[in-house]
CSV table of C-alpha atoms and ligand atoms in Angstrom, one decimal:
chain,number,residue,atom,x,y,z
E,1,MET,CA,133.2,-78.7,-150.4
E,2,SER,CA,136.8,-78.7,-151.6
E,3,GLU,CA,137.6,-81.8,-153.6
E,4,ASN,CA,140.0,-83.0,-151.0
E,5,ALA,CA,137.5,-82.7,-148.1
E,6,ARG,CA,135.6,-85.7,-149.6
E,7,TYR,CA,138.3,-88.0,-148.5
E,8,SER,CA,139.1,-89.2,-145.0
E,9,LYS,CA,141.0,-86.9,-142.7
E,10,ARG,CA,143.3,-89.8,-142.0
E,11,THR,CA,144.6,-89.7,-145.5
E,12,GLN,CA,145.0,-86.0,-145.8
E,13,GLY,CA,148.7,-85.1,-146.0
E,14,VAL,CA,149.8,-88.7,-146.1
E,15,THR,CA,151.7,-89.2,-149.3
E,16,GLY,CA,152.3,-92.5,-151.0
E,17,SER,CA,155.6,-94.1,-150.0
E,18,ALA,CA,158.4,-92.0,-151.5
E,19,ILE,CA,160.3,-95.1,-152.2
E,20,ARG,CA,157.5,-96.7,-154.2
E,21,GLU,CA,157.2,-93.4,-156.2
E,22,LEU,CA,161.0,-93.4,-156.8
E,23,PHE,CA,160.7,-97.0,-158.1
E,24,LYS,CA,158.7,-95.7,-161.0
E,25,LEU,CA,161.4,-93.2,-161.9
E,26,THR,CA,164.3,-95.6,-161.4
E,27,ALA,CA,162.6,-98.6,-163.0
E,28,ARG,CA,164.0,-97.6,-166.4
E,29,PRO,CA,165.7,-100.4,-168.2
E,30,GLY,CA,169.4,-100.5,-167.5
E,31,VAL,CA,169.3,-98.5,-164.3
E,32,ILE,CA,171.1,-100.4,-161.5
E,33,SER,CA,168.9,-100.0,-158.4
E,34,PHE,CA,170.3,-99.8,-154.9
E,35,GLY,CA,166.9,-98.4,-154.0
E,36,GLY,CA,164.5,-101.1,-152.8
E,37,GLY,CA,164.7,-103.7,-150.1
E,38,ASN,CA,164.1,-106.6,-152.3
E,39,PRO,CA,165.8,-110.0,-151.8
E,40,SER,CA,168.0,-111.1,-154.6
E,41,PRO,CA,166.1,-112.9,-157.3
E,42,ALA,CA,168.6,-115.7,-156.9
E,43,ALA,CA,167.6,-116.0,-153.3
E,44,LEU,CA,163.9,-116.6,-154.0
E,45,PRO,CA,163.3,-120.4,-153.7
E,46,ASP,CA,160.9,-120.8,-156.5
E,47,ASP,CA,161.7,-124.5,-157.2
E,48,ILE,CA,161.3,-125.5,-153.6
E,49,VAL,CA,158.1,-123.5,-153.1
E,50,SER,CA,156.7,-124.9,-156.3
E,51,ASP,CA,157.3,-128.5,-155.1
E,52,ILE,CA,155.9,-127.8,-151.6
E,53,SER,CA,152.8,-126.1,-153.0
E,54,ARG,CA,152.0,-128.9,-155.3
E,55,GLU,CA,152.3,-131.4,-152.5
E,56,LEU,CA,150.3,-129.4,-150.0
E,57,VAL,CA,147.4,-128.8,-152.4
E,58,ALA,CA,147.5,-132.5,-153.5
E,59,THR,CA,147.4,-133.8,-149.9
E,60,ASN,CA,145.4,-131.1,-148.1
E,61,GLY,CA,143.9,-128.9,-150.8
E,62,LYS,CA,140.3,-129.0,-149.6
E,63,VAL,CA,141.4,-127.5,-146.2
E,64,LEU,CA,143.9,-125.0,-147.5
E,65,LEU,CA,141.7,-123.7,-150.3
E,66,GLN,CA,138.8,-123.2,-147.8
E,67,TYR,CA,138.4,-120.2,-145.5
E,68,GLY,CA,140.6,-120.5,-142.4
E,69,MET,CA,140.8,-119.3,-138.9
E,70,THR,CA,141.7,-115.6,-138.2
E,71,GLU,CA,144.1,-116.9,-135.5
E,72,GLY,CA,146.1,-118.7,-138.2
E,73,LEU,CA,146.9,-122.4,-139.0
E,74,PRO,CA,147.2,-124.1,-135.6
E,75,SER,CA,150.0,-126.3,-137.0
E,76,LEU,CA,152.0,-123.3,-138.1
E,77,ARG,CA,151.5,-121.6,-134.7
E,78,GLU,CA,152.9,-124.8,-133.1
E,79,ALA,CA,155.9,-124.9,-135.5
E,80,LEU,CA,156.6,-121.3,-134.7
E,81,VAL,CA,157.1,-121.9,-130.9
E,82,PRO,CA,160.5,-123.7,-131.1
E,83,TYR,CA,161.6,-121.5,-134.1
E,84,ILE,CA,161.0,-118.3,-132.1
E,85,GLU,CA,162.7,-119.7,-129.0
E,86,LYS,CA,165.8,-120.7,-130.9
E,87,GLU,CA,166.1,-117.8,-133.3
E,88,PHE,CA,164.8,-114.9,-131.2
E,89,GLN,CA,165.6,-116.2,-127.7
E,90,PHE,CA,162.3,-115.8,-126.0
E,91,LYS,CA,159.6,-118.3,-124.9
E,92,THR,CA,156.0,-118.2,-126.0
E,93,ASP,CA,153.2,-120.7,-126.7
E,94,ALA,CA,151.2,-121.4,-129.8
E,95,ASN,CA,148.3,-119.3,-128.4
E,96,GLY,CA,150.5,-116.3,-128.0
E,97,ILE,CA,151.4,-116.2,-131.7
E,98,LEU,CA,149.3,-114.6,-134.5
E,99,PRO,CA,150.4,-115.4,-138.1
E,100,VAL,CA,149.8,-112.2,-140.1
E,101,THR,CA,149.9,-111.0,-143.7
E,102,GLY,CA,153.5,-109.7,-143.5
E,103,SER,CA,154.8,-107.9,-140.5
E,104,THR,CA,153.3,-104.7,-142.1
E,105,GLN,CA,150.0,-106.1,-141.0
E,106,ALA,CA,151.2,-106.9,-137.5
E,107,PHE,CA,152.1,-103.2,-137.0
E,108,ASN,CA,148.9,-101.9,-138.4
E,109,LEU,CA,146.9,-104.3,-136.1
E,110,LEU,CA,148.9,-103.1,-133.1
E,111,LEU,CA,148.1,-99.5,-134.0
E,112,ASP,CA,144.4,-100.4,-134.6
E,113,ALA,CA,144.2,-102.2,-131.2
E,114,TYR,CA,146.3,-99.9,-129.0
E,115,THR,CA,146.3,-96.3,-130.2
E,116,ASP,CA,143.9,-93.4,-130.7
E,117,PRO,CA,144.4,-90.4,-133.0
E,118,GLY,CA,146.8,-87.9,-131.3
E,119,ASP,CA,148.7,-90.5,-129.2
E,120,VAL,CA,152.4,-90.1,-129.3
E,121,ILE,CA,154.7,-92.8,-130.8
E,122,LEU,CA,158.4,-92.7,-130.5
E,123,THR,CA,160.7,-93.9,-133.2
E,124,GLU,CA,164.4,-94.1,-134.1
E,125,ASN,CA,165.6,-91.2,-136.2
E,126,PRO,CA,165.8,-92.2,-139.1
E,127,THR,CA,163.3,-95.0,-139.3
E,128,PHE,CA,161.4,-97.3,-141.7
E,129,LEU,CA,159.2,-95.4,-144.0
E,130,GLY,CA,156.4,-98.1,-144.2
E,131,ALA,CA,156.1,-97.8,-140.4
E,132,THR,CA,155.8,-93.9,-140.4
E,133,GLN,CA,153.2,-94.2,-143.1
E,134,ALA,CA,151.1,-96.4,-140.9
E,135,MET,CA,151.6,-94.1,-137.9
E,136,HIS,CA,150.3,-91.1,-140.0
E,137,LEU,CA,147.3,-93.1,-141.3
E,138,HIS,CA,146.5,-93.8,-137.6
E,139,GLU,CA,146.8,-90.0,-136.9
E,140,LEU,CA,149.6,-90.5,-134.4
E,141,ARG,CA,152.0,-87.8,-133.3
E,142,VAL,CA,155.4,-89.2,-134.4
E,143,VAL,CA,158.3,-88.1,-132.2
E,144,PRO,CA,161.7,-89.2,-133.5
E,145,VAL,CA,164.3,-89.9,-130.8
E,146,GLU,CA,168.0,-89.1,-131.3
E,147,SER,CA,169.8,-92.2,-132.5
E,148,ASP,CA,173.5,-93.0,-133.1
E,149,ASP,CA,175.6,-95.8,-134.6
E,150,MET,CA,174.2,-98.1,-132.0
E,151,GLY,CA,170.5,-97.2,-132.4
E,152,LEU,CA,168.3,-95.3,-130.0
E,153,ARG,CA,170.2,-93.2,-127.4
E,154,MET,CA,169.0,-94.2,-124.0
E,155,ASP,CA,169.3,-90.8,-122.4
E,156,ALA,CA,167.3,-89.2,-125.3
E,157,LEU,CA,164.8,-92.0,-125.1
E,158,GLU,CA,164.1,-91.6,-121.3
E,159,ASP,CA,163.9,-87.8,-121.8
E,160,ALA,CA,161.4,-88.2,-124.6
E,161,ILE,CA,159.3,-90.7,-122.5
E,162,ARG,CA,159.2,-88.2,-119.6
E,163,LYS,CA,158.4,-85.3,-121.9
E,164,HIS,CA,155.9,-86.8,-124.3
E,165,ARG,CA,154.3,-89.6,-122.3
E,166,PRO,CA,154.1,-91.8,-125.4
E,167,LYS,CA,151.8,-94.8,-125.8
E,168,LEU,CA,154.3,-96.7,-127.9
E,169,LEU,CA,157.9,-97.0,-129.0
E,170,TYR,CA,158.5,-98.4,-132.5
E,171,THR,CA,162.0,-99.8,-132.9
E,172,ILE,CA,164.1,-102.0,-135.3
E,173,PRO,CA,166.9,-103.0,-133.0
E,174,THR,CA,168.7,-105.4,-135.4
E,175,PHE,CA,170.1,-104.3,-138.8
E,176,GLN,CA,167.9,-101.3,-138.8
E,177,ASN,CA,166.1,-100.0,-141.9
E,178,PRO,CA,167.5,-97.6,-143.2
E,179,THR,CA,170.8,-97.5,-141.3
E,180,GLY,CA,171.8,-101.2,-140.9
E,181,VAL,CA,172.9,-100.5,-137.3
E,182,THR,CA,172.3,-102.9,-134.5
E,183,MET,CA,171.5,-102.0,-130.9
E,184,PRO,CA,173.8,-103.5,-128.3
E,185,LEU,CA,172.6,-105.8,-125.6
E,186,GLU,CA,172.7,-103.3,-122.8
E,187,ARG,CA,170.4,-100.9,-124.7
E,188,ARG,CA,168.0,-103.8,-125.4
E,189,ARG,CA,167.8,-104.6,-121.7
E,190,LYS,CA,167.4,-101.0,-120.8
E,191,ILE,CA,164.4,-100.6,-123.3
E,192,ALA,CA,162.6,-103.5,-121.6
E,193,GLU,CA,163.2,-101.8,-118.2
E,194,LEU,CA,162.0,-98.4,-119.4
E,195,ALA,CA,158.9,-100.1,-121.0
E,196,ALA,CA,158.0,-101.6,-117.6
E,197,LYS,CA,158.9,-98.5,-115.6
E,198,TYR,CA,156.8,-96.1,-117.7
E,199,ASP,CA,154.1,-98.6,-118.9
E,200,LEU,CA,155.2,-98.1,-122.5
E,201,LEU,CA,154.3,-100.6,-125.2
E,202,VAL,CA,157.4,-101.4,-127.4
E,203,ALA,CA,156.7,-102.6,-130.9
E,204,GLU,CA,159.9,-104.6,-131.8
E,205,ASP,CA,160.2,-105.1,-135.5
E,206,ASP,CA,162.8,-107.7,-136.4
E,207,PRO,CA,162.5,-108.8,-140.0
E,208,TYR,CA,166.3,-108.9,-140.6
E,209,HIS,CA,167.4,-110.8,-137.5
E,210,SER,CA,168.5,-114.0,-139.3
E,211,LEU,CA,170.4,-112.2,-142.0
E,212,ARG,CA,173.7,-111.9,-140.0
E,213,TYR,CA,177.0,-112.0,-141.9
E,214,SER,CA,179.4,-111.3,-139.1
E,215,GLY,CA,179.5,-110.9,-135.3
E,216,THR,CA,177.4,-112.7,-132.7
E,217,PRO,CA,173.6,-112.9,-132.6
E,218,LEU,CA,172.0,-110.8,-129.8
E,219,PRO,CA,168.9,-111.6,-127.8
E,220,THR,CA,165.8,-109.5,-128.7
E,221,ILE,CA,164.3,-106.8,-126.5
E,222,LYS,CA,161.5,-109.3,-126.0
E,223,HIS,CA,164.0,-111.6,-124.4
E,224,PHE,CA,164.3,-109.1,-121.5
E,225,ASP,CA,160.6,-108.4,-121.3
E,226,THR,CA,159.5,-109.7,-117.9
E,227,ALA,CA,156.6,-107.2,-117.7
E,228,ASP,CA,155.0,-108.2,-121.0
E,229,ARG,CA,155.3,-104.7,-122.5
E,230,VAL,CA,157.0,-105.8,-125.8
E,231,ALA,CA,155.0,-106.8,-128.9
E,232,PHE,CA,157.3,-108.7,-131.2
E,233,MET,CA,156.9,-108.7,-135.0
E,234,GLY,CA,158.7,-111.3,-137.2
E,235,SER,CA,158.6,-111.8,-140.9
E,236,PHE,CA,159.5,-114.4,-143.5
E,237,SER,CA,159.7,-111.8,-146.3
E,238,LYS,CA,163.5,-111.4,-146.2
E,239,VAL,CA,164.4,-115.0,-145.4
E,240,ILE,CA,162.0,-116.9,-147.7
E,241,SER,CA,159.9,-114.6,-149.9
E,242,PRO,CA,158.2,-111.2,-149.5
E,243,GLY,CA,155.5,-112.3,-152.0
E,244,LEU,CA,154.2,-115.0,-149.6
E,245,ARG,CA,153.2,-112.2,-147.2
E,246,VAL,CA,153.7,-114.2,-144.0
E,247,GLY,CA,154.9,-112.8,-140.7
E,248,PHE,CA,153.9,-113.2,-137.1
E,249,LEU,CA,153.0,-111.2,-134.0
E,250,VAL,CA,153.7,-112.1,-130.4
E,251,CYS,CA,152.3,-110.0,-127.6
E,252,GLU,CA,150.3,-110.3,-124.3
E,253,PRO,CA,147.0,-112.2,-124.6
E,254,LYS,CA,144.5,-109.3,-124.3
E,255,LEU,CA,146.3,-107.2,-126.9
E,256,LEU,CA,146.7,-110.3,-129.2
E,257,ARG,CA,142.9,-110.9,-128.9
E,258,LYS,CA,142.2,-107.3,-129.9
E,259,CYS,CA,144.6,-107.7,-132.9
E,260,VAL,CA,142.7,-110.9,-133.9
E,261,ILE,CA,139.4,-108.9,-133.8
E,262,CYS,CA,141.0,-106.1,-135.9
E,263,LYS,CA,142.3,-108.7,-138.3
E,264,GLN,CA,138.9,-110.2,-138.8
E,265,SER,CA,137.7,-107.1,-140.5
E,266,ASP,CA,141.0,-106.5,-142.2
E,267,ASP,CA,141.6,-109.7,-144.2
E,268,LEU,CA,139.8,-112.4,-142.3
E,269,HIS,CA,143.0,-114.5,-142.3
E,270,THR,CA,146.4,-114.9,-143.8
E,271,ALA,CA,146.4,-117.1,-146.9
E,272,ASN,CA,146.3,-120.7,-145.7
E,273,LEU,CA,148.5,-122.0,-148.5
E,274,ASN,CA,151.2,-119.5,-147.7
E,275,GLN,CA,151.1,-120.2,-144.0
E,276,ALA,CA,151.4,-123.9,-144.8
E,277,ILE,CA,154.4,-123.3,-147.1
E,278,VAL,CA,156.2,-121.5,-144.2
E,279,GLU,CA,155.2,-124.3,-141.9
E,280,ALA,CA,156.8,-126.8,-144.3
E,281,TYR,CA,160.0,-124.7,-144.3
E,282,LEU,CA,160.1,-124.9,-140.5
E,283,ARG,CA,159.1,-128.5,-140.0
E,284,ARG,CA,161.3,-129.9,-142.8
E,285,ASP,CA,164.3,-127.9,-141.6
E,286,LEU,CA,164.6,-126.1,-144.9
E,287,LEU,CA,165.0,-122.6,-143.5
E,288,SER,CA,168.4,-122.9,-141.9
E,289,PRO,CA,170.3,-124.1,-145.0
E,290,HIS,CA,168.4,-121.6,-147.2
E,291,VAL,CA,169.3,-118.7,-144.8
E,292,ALA,CA,172.9,-119.9,-144.6
E,293,ALA,CA,173.2,-119.8,-148.4
E,294,VAL,CA,171.5,-116.3,-148.6
E,295,CYS,CA,173.8,-115.0,-145.8
E,296,LYS,CA,176.9,-116.1,-147.7
E,297,ARG,CA,175.7,-114.3,-150.8
E,298,TYR,CA,174.6,-111.1,-149.1
E,299,GLY,CA,177.7,-111.0,-146.9
E,300,GLU,CA,179.9,-110.9,-150.0
E,301,GLN,CA,177.7,-108.3,-151.6
E,302,LEU,CA,177.9,-106.2,-148.4
E,303,ASP,CA,181.7,-106.4,-148.3
E,304,CYS,CA,181.9,-105.4,-152.0
E,305,MET,CA,179.7,-102.3,-151.4
E,306,LEU,CA,181.6,-101.3,-148.2
E,307,ASP,CA,184.9,-101.6,-150.1
E,308,ALA,CA,183.6,-99.4,-152.9
E,309,LEU,CA,182.3,-96.8,-150.4
E,310,SER,CA,185.6,-96.7,-148.6
E,311,LYS,CA,187.2,-95.5,-151.8
E,312,MET,CA,184.6,-92.8,-152.7
E,313,GLN,CA,185.7,-89.3,-152.1
E,314,GLY,CA,182.1,-88.0,-152.3
E,315,VAL,CA,181.1,-90.0,-149.3
E,316,ARG,CA,181.9,-88.5,-145.9
E,317,ARG,CA,181.0,-91.5,-143.8
E,318,PHE,CA,178.8,-94.7,-143.8
E,319,THR,CA,177.5,-97.3,-141.5
E,320,HIS,CA,179.2,-100.8,-141.2
E,321,PRO,CA,176.3,-103.2,-140.8
E,322,GLU,CA,176.9,-106.8,-139.7
E,323,GLY,CA,173.8,-108.0,-141.5
E,324,GLY,CA,170.5,-106.9,-143.0
E,325,LEU,CA,170.0,-105.3,-146.4
E,326,PHE,CA,171.1,-101.7,-146.1
E,327,ILE,CA,174.0,-99.3,-145.7
E,328,PHE,CA,173.4,-95.6,-144.8
E,329,ALA,CA,175.8,-93.0,-146.1
E,330,TRP,CA,176.5,-89.3,-145.4
E,331,LEU,CA,177.7,-87.1,-148.3
E,332,HIS,CA,179.6,-83.9,-147.8
E,333,GLU,CA,177.8,-81.0,-146.2
E,334,GLY,CA,175.7,-79.1,-148.6
E,335,VAL,CA,175.4,-82.0,-151.1
E,336,ASN,CA,171.7,-82.7,-151.6
E,337,ALA,CA,171.1,-86.5,-152.2
E,338,THR,CA,167.6,-85.8,-153.6
E,339,ASP,CA,169.0,-83.4,-156.2
E,340,LYS,CA,171.8,-85.8,-157.0
E,341,LEU,CA,169.4,-88.7,-157.6
E,342,MET,CA,168.2,-87.6,-161.0
E,343,GLU,CA,171.8,-87.1,-162.1
E,344,ALA,CA,172.6,-90.6,-160.8
E,345,VAL,CA,169.6,-92.1,-162.6
E,346,GLU,CA,170.8,-90.5,-165.8
E,347,LYS,CA,174.1,-92.2,-165.3
E,348,GLY,CA,172.4,-95.5,-164.6
E,349,VAL,CA,172.3,-95.9,-160.9
E,350,ALA,CA,169.6,-95.3,-158.2
E,351,TYR,CA,169.4,-95.1,-154.4
E,352,VAL,CA,167.0,-93.7,-151.9
E,353,PRO,CA,167.7,-90.2,-150.5
E,354,GLY,CA,167.9,-90.5,-146.7
E,355,THR,CA,165.7,-87.5,-145.9
E,356,TYR,CA,162.6,-89.6,-146.5
E,357,PHE,CA,163.4,-91.8,-143.5
E,358,TYR,CA,163.5,-88.9,-141.1
E,359,PRO,CA,160.0,-88.2,-139.7
E,360,GLU,CA,160.8,-84.5,-139.5
E,361,GLY,CA,162.8,-84.4,-142.8
E,362,GLY,CA,166.1,-82.6,-143.3
E,363,HIS,CA,169.4,-84.6,-143.3
E,364,ASP,CA,169.5,-83.9,-147.0
E,365,SER,CA,173.0,-85.2,-147.6
E,366,THR,CA,172.2,-88.8,-146.6
E,367,LEU,CA,171.3,-91.8,-148.7
E,368,ARG,CA,170.4,-95.5,-148.3
E,369,LEU,CA,171.9,-98.2,-150.4
E,370,ASN,CA,170.6,-101.7,-150.7
E,371,PHE,CA,173.1,-104.5,-151.5
E,372,SER,CA,170.9,-107.6,-151.5
E,373,ASN,CA,169.3,-107.1,-154.9
E,374,SER,CA,172.4,-106.8,-157.1
E,375,ASP,CA,175.2,-109.3,-157.7
E,376,ILE,CA,178.8,-108.4,-157.2
E,377,PRO,CA,179.6,-107.3,-160.8
E,378,THR,CA,176.5,-105.1,-160.7
E,379,ILE,CA,177.4,-103.6,-157.4
E,380,GLN,CA,180.9,-102.8,-158.8
E,381,ARG,CA,179.5,-101.2,-161.9
E,382,GLY,CA,176.8,-99.3,-160.0
E,383,MET,CA,179.2,-98.0,-157.3
E,384,ALA,CA,181.6,-96.8,-160.0
E,385,LEU,CA,178.7,-94.8,-161.6
E,386,LEU,CA,177.7,-93.4,-158.2
E,387,ASP,CA,181.3,-92.4,-157.6
E,388,GLU,CA,181.5,-90.5,-160.8
E,389,CYS,CA,178.2,-88.8,-160.0
E,390,LEU,CA,179.2,-87.8,-156.5
E,391,LYS,CA,182.6,-86.6,-157.6
E,392,ALA,CA,181.1,-84.2,-160.1
L,401,LIG,C1,161.8,-102.7,-140.8
L,401,LIG,C2,160.8,-103.4,-141.6
L,401,LIG,N1,159.7,-103.8,-141.1
L,401,LIG,C3,158.8,-104.5,-141.9
L,401,LIG,C4,159.0,-104.6,-143.2
L,401,LIG,C5,157.9,-105.3,-144.1
L,401,LIG,O1,157.9,-106.6,-143.8
L,401,LIG,P1,156.7,-107.5,-144.4
L,401,LIG,O2,157.1,-107.8,-145.8
L,401,LIG,O3,156.8,-108.7,-143.5
L,401,LIG,O4,155.4,-106.8,-144.3
L,401,LIG,C6,160.1,-104.1,-143.8
L,401,LIG,C7,160.3,-104.2,-145.3
L,401,LIG,O5,161.1,-103.6,-145.9
L,401,LIG,C8,161.1,-103.5,-143.0
L,401,LIG,O6,162.2,-103.0,-143.5
């Protein structure tokens, strides 16, 4: 038996996240990282979370430190109903919401509950690496669909649905990772229609929705979902703290029940204390002012990075996001962003080569830049280093 044959077929050929590997290389002291998707340290509300935690444990510690229900804290589920209606523009009730351990878990539960090995899943091209990793671990056939500066192309999507008969579409319609682009309203409506027409389940992943710095908020795909074919995933990672690991899933009752069963064997339940902290943010109206302050900071950082990009000769074009955490850029033909990365790290700046986000690889001259995790002087310094490196 070859050494590899010992391990599950599921994990054969699935490499660790390239980004997490790159982190190790780029985590040298002094390297400015535009690589990860971390919130700014200044945006992590440690003081408030510390006060809330102390109070919660003092008043309700015996409940919060005990095992909890897989379905989540009932009081959080109730607090999520008006939040979801206001923020994401669709109606649900407390029983239709499952608090989860980050939206990463929501997606894995959906794949557990809804797919079998060999099923086809459609994605944007490029798409979020964490999601493609989950697809591969579930042994799905990943079919990327042509996407443009407004997200998935509707003609390409309908062709792919007809051709591949997919079980699921995974999409990040708002401030997409890695491109930062946002799908316009008509495409959102059309996706809901296609889902109903072809009995396709849409997994709508929307962790960046509230991080809007310009333009007008758009309704979600779920808003148009009259046939209950959209499973919606939200997250508090980017708006409060990724370390809390709290997100939520909203989908039709039978599918939600199956996800609860899968969650029982996965982690039993999401940490009670963390759910209660998020609930306190919602009930005490702490989230809106926090998000407003974060948006002001990130909006200025985004403008600073866009301004630097517009002056860089080595960059052929780049996206102009209205929110989120990322800008995607195209270098000149023939310039390989992976090759350039080590040179950039030597100079003191890091990014993620775009090729990793394309399920079928290629697109070697692209890269993703994060602007949330560095303050303005750091962005200016890092972009000057990148400019030097790309000019060379
Ligand atoms: C599109 C997308 N979905 C989900 C996640 C992970 O969210 P969570 O921390 O809630 O698991 C990320 C994190 O980068 C992301 O970019």
